[in-house]
Short mmCIF file of C-alpha atoms in Angstrom, two decimals:
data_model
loop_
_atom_site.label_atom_id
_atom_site.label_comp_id
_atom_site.label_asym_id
_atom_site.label_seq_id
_atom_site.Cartn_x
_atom_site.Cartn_y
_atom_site.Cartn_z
CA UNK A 1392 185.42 167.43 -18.58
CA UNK A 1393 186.71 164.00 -18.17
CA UNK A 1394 184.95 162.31 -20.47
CA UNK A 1395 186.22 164.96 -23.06
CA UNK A 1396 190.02 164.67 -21.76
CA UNK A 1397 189.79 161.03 -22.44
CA UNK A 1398 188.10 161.54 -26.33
CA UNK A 1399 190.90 164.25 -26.87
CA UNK A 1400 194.12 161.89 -26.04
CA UNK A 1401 192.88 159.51 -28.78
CA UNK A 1402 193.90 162.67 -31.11
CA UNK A 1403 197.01 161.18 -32.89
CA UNK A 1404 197.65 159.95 -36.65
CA UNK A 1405 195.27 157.42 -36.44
CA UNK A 1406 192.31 159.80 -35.98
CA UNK A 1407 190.82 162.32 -38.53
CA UNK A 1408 189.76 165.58 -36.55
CA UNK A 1409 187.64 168.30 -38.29
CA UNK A 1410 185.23 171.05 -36.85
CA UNK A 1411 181.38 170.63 -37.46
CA UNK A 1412 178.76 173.70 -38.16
CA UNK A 1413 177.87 176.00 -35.35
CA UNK A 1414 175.65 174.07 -32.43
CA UNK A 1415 173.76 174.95 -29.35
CA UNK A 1416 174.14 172.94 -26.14
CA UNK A 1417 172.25 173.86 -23.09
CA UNK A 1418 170.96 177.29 -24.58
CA UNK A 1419 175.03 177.76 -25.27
CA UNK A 1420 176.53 178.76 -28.91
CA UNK A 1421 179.49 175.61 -29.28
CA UNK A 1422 181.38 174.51 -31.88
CA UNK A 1423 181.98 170.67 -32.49
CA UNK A 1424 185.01 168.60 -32.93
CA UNK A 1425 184.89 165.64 -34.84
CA UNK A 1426 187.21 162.50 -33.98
CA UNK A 1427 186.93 160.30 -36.78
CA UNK A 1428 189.00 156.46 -36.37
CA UNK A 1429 190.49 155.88 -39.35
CA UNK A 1430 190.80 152.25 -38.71
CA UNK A 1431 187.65 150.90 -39.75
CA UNK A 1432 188.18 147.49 -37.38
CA UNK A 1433 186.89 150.22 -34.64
CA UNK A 1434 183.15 150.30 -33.98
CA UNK A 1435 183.19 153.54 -33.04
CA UNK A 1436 182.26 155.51 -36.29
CA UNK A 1437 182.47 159.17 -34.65
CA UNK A 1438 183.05 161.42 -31.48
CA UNK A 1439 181.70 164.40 -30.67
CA UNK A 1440 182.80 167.23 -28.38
CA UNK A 1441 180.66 170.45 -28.01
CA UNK A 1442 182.93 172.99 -26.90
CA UNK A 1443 181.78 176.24 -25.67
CA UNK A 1444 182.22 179.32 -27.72
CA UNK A 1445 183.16 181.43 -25.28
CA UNK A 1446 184.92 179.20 -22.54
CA UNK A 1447 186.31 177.02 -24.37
CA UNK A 1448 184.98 174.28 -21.96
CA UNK A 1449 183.38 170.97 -22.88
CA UNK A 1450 179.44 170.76 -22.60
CA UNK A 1451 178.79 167.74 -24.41
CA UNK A 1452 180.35 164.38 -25.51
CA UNK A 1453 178.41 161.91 -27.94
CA UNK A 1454 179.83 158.76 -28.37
CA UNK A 1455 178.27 156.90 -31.94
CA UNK A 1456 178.88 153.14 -33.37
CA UNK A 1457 176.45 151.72 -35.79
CA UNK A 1458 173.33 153.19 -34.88
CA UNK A 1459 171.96 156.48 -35.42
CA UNK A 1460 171.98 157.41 -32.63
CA UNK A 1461 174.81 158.39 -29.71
CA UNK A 1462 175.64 154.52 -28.01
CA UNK A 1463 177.07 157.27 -25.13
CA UNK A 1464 176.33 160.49 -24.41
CA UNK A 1465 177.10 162.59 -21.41
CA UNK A 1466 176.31 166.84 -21.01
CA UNK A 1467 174.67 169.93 -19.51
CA UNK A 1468 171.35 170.84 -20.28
CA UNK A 1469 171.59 173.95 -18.20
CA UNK A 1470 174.71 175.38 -17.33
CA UNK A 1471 175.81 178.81 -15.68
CA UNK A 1472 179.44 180.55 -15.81
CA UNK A 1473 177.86 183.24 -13.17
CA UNK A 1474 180.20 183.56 -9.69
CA UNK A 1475 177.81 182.44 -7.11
CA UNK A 1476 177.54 184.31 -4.28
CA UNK A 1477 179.36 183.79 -0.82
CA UNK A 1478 176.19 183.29 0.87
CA UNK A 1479 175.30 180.08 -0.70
CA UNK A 1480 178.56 178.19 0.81
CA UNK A 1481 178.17 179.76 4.12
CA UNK A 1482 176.58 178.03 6.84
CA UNK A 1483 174.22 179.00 9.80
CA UNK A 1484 174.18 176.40 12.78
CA UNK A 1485 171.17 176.45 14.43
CA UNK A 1486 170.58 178.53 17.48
CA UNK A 1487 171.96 176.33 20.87
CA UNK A 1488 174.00 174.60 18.67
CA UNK A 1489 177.39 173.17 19.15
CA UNK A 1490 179.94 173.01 16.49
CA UNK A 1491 183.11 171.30 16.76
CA UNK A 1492 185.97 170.42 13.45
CA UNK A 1493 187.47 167.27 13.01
CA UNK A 1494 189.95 166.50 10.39
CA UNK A 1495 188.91 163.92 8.12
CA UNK A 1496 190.97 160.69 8.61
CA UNK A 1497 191.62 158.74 5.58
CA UNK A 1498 191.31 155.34 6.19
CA UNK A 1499 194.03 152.95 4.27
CA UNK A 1500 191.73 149.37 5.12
CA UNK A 1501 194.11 147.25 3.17
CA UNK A 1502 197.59 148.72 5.70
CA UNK A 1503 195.23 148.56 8.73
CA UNK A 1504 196.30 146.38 11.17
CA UNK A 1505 193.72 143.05 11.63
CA UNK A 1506 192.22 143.43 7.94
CA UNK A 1507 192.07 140.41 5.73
CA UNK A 1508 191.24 141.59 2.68
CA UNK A 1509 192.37 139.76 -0.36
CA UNK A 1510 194.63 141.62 -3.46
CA UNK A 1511 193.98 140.76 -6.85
CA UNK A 1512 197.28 139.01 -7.87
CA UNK A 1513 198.85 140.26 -11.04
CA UNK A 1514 197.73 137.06 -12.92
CA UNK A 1515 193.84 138.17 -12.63
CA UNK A 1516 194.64 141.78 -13.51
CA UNK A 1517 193.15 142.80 -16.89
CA UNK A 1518 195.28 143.18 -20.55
CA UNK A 1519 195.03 145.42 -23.08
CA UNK A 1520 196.00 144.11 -26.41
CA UNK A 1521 196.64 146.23 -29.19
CA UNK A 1522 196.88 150.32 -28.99
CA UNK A 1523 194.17 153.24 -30.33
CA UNK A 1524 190.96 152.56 -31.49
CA UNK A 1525 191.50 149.06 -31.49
CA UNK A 1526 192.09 148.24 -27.88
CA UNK A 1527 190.88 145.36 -26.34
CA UNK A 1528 190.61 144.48 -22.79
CA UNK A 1529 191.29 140.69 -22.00
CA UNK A 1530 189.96 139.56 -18.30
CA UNK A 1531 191.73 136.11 -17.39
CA UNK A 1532 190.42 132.82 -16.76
CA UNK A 1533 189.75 132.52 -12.77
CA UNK A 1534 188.66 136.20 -12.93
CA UNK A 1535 185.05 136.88 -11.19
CA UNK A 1536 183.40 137.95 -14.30
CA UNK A 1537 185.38 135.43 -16.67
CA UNK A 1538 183.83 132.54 -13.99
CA UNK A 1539 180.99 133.17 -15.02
CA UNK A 1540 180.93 131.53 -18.48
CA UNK A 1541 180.73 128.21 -17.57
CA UNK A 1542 178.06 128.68 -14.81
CA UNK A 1543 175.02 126.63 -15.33
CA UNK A 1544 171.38 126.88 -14.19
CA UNK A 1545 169.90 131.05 -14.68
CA UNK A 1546 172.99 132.23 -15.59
CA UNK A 1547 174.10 129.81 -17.94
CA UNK A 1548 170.43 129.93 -19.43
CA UNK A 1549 170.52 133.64 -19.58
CA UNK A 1550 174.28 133.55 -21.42
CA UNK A 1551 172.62 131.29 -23.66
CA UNK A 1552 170.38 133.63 -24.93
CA UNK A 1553 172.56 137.00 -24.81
CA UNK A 1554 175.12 135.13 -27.07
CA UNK A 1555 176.33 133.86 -30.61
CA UNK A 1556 177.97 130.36 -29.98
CA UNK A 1557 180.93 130.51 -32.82
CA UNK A 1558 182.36 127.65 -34.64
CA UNK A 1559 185.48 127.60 -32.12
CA UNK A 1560 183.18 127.51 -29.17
CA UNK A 1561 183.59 131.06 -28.22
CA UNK A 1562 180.46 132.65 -27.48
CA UNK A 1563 179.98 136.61 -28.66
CA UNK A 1564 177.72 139.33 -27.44
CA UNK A 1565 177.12 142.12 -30.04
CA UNK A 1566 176.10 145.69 -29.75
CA UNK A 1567 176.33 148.86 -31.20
CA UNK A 1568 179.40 150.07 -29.87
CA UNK A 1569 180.94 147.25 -27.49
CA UNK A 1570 181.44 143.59 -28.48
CA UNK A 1571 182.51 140.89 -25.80
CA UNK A 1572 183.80 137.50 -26.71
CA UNK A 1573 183.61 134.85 -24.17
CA UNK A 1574 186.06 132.37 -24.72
CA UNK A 1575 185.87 128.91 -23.91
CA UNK A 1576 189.15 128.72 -21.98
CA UNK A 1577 187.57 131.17 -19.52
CA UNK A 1578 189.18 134.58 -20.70
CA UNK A 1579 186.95 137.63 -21.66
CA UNK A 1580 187.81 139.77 -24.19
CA UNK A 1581 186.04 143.66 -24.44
CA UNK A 1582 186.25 146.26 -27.15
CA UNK A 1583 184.84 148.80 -29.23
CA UNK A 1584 185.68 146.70 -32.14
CA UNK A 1585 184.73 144.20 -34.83
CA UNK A 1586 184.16 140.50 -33.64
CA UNK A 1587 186.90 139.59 -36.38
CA UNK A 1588 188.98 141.41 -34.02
CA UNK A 1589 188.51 140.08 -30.82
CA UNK A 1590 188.97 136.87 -32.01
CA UNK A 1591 192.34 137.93 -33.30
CA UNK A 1592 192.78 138.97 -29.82
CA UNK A 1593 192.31 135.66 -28.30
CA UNK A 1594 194.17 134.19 -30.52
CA UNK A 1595 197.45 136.46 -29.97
CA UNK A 1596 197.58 137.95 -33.15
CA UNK A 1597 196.08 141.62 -32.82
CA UNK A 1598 198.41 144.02 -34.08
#
C-alpha cells in the first residue's frame, strides 16, 4: 500500500499514465496502471501497479529500468479479503497464570535526561536537487557514507573495483535503475537517473 501511494504521487504532467490488459496477481483478477516518465534523463522506464478488481487495493508494484526485468518489485502471492474470526485475536493464558496490563511507555532517548547522543547537524543532512523523475539525493562531505570514498586498504580496494573513475575524478557506480556518483570533494550523489545527470548535479546545474 505504501509502496503504491508513493508510485501514485509521481502522477503529474510529467508522467504518462495508461491502463494495461487484464492481469492476475495472487490468484486475483487486477488491472494495471502504467506510469510512464516522460523525461527520458530518468532510468526508470516504467511502473507498475496491479490493482485489484474488486477492492480496488494495490497487490503488486514492479519497479523497471533498463533490464527486462522488474529492478523492484514488492506483492502478495496469496491474499484473503475474508473477516477472520474473533477467535484468532483472542487469547487463553495458561491455567495458574497471572496476567497483569501495563501501558506501553514510549521512550523519547534523545529528551531523556543523562543521554549523550549526538544530532545530525543540518550541514550533514541530505539534498535533493531537482524535482520528479529526476531527483537526486546529494549526501555531504563529512557524512558517514560520503567518508567513505577516500578510505584506503579493503574498502578503498573494493570501491576500486565497484566503480568508473571519470575524467574529473569522480568515480560512478552503474546499475539498472540507481546510479551513484562519488565525488572527489567527498559528496555523494544518488538517483534513478542518467550519469550525465548526476554530474549536472554536482556541478549545480540540474534543472
Amino acid at each position: 500500500q505504501g509502496t503504491a501511494e508513493q508510485a501514485l504521487k509521481a502522477i503529474d504532467p510529467s508522467t504518462a499514465v495508461t491502463v494495461d490488459r487484464t492481469a492476475r496477481v495472487a490468484g486475483r483478477a487486477a488491472y494495471t496502471l502504467v506510469l510512464t516518465p516522460r523525461d527520458s534523463r530518468s532510468t526508470v522506464r516504467k511502473v507498475l501497479i496491479a490493482i485489484d478488481a474488486q477492492h480496488n487495493l494495490p497487490l503488486r508494484v514492479q519497479v523497471f529500468g533498463a533490464a527486462k526485468a522488474p529492478a523492484f518489485e514488492t506483492g502478495f502471492t496469496d491474499v484473503s479479503f475474508a473477516r477472520p474470526a474473533a477467535s484468532v485475536f483472542r487469547f487463553s493464558p495458561p491455567k495458574d497464570a497471572k496476567v497483569s496490563t501495563h501501558p506501553l511507555a514510549l521512550a523519547k532517548a534523545a529528551t531523556r535526561p543523562g543521554t549523550n547522543r549526538t544530532r545530525p547537524t543540518a550541514r550533514m543532512q541530505p539534498t535533493v536537487l531537482g524535482s520528479g523523475w529526476t531527483s537526486v539525493v546529494e549526501l555531504p562531505a563529512g557524512n558517514t557514507g560520503a567518508a567513505a570514498i577516500g578510505a584506503g586498504g579493503s574498502t578503498g580496494a573494493l570501491l576500486s573495483r565497484l566503480t568508473t573513475t571519470l575524467p574529473s575524478g569522480d568515480r560512478l557506480v552503474t546499475s539498472a535503475l540507481l546510479n551513484v556518483l562519488l565525488a572527489k570533494d567527498g559528496r555523494i550523489l544518488v538517483g534513478a537517473v542518467s550519469p550525465a545527470v548526476l554530474q549536472q548535479a554536482a556541478a549545480g546545474q540540474l534543472r
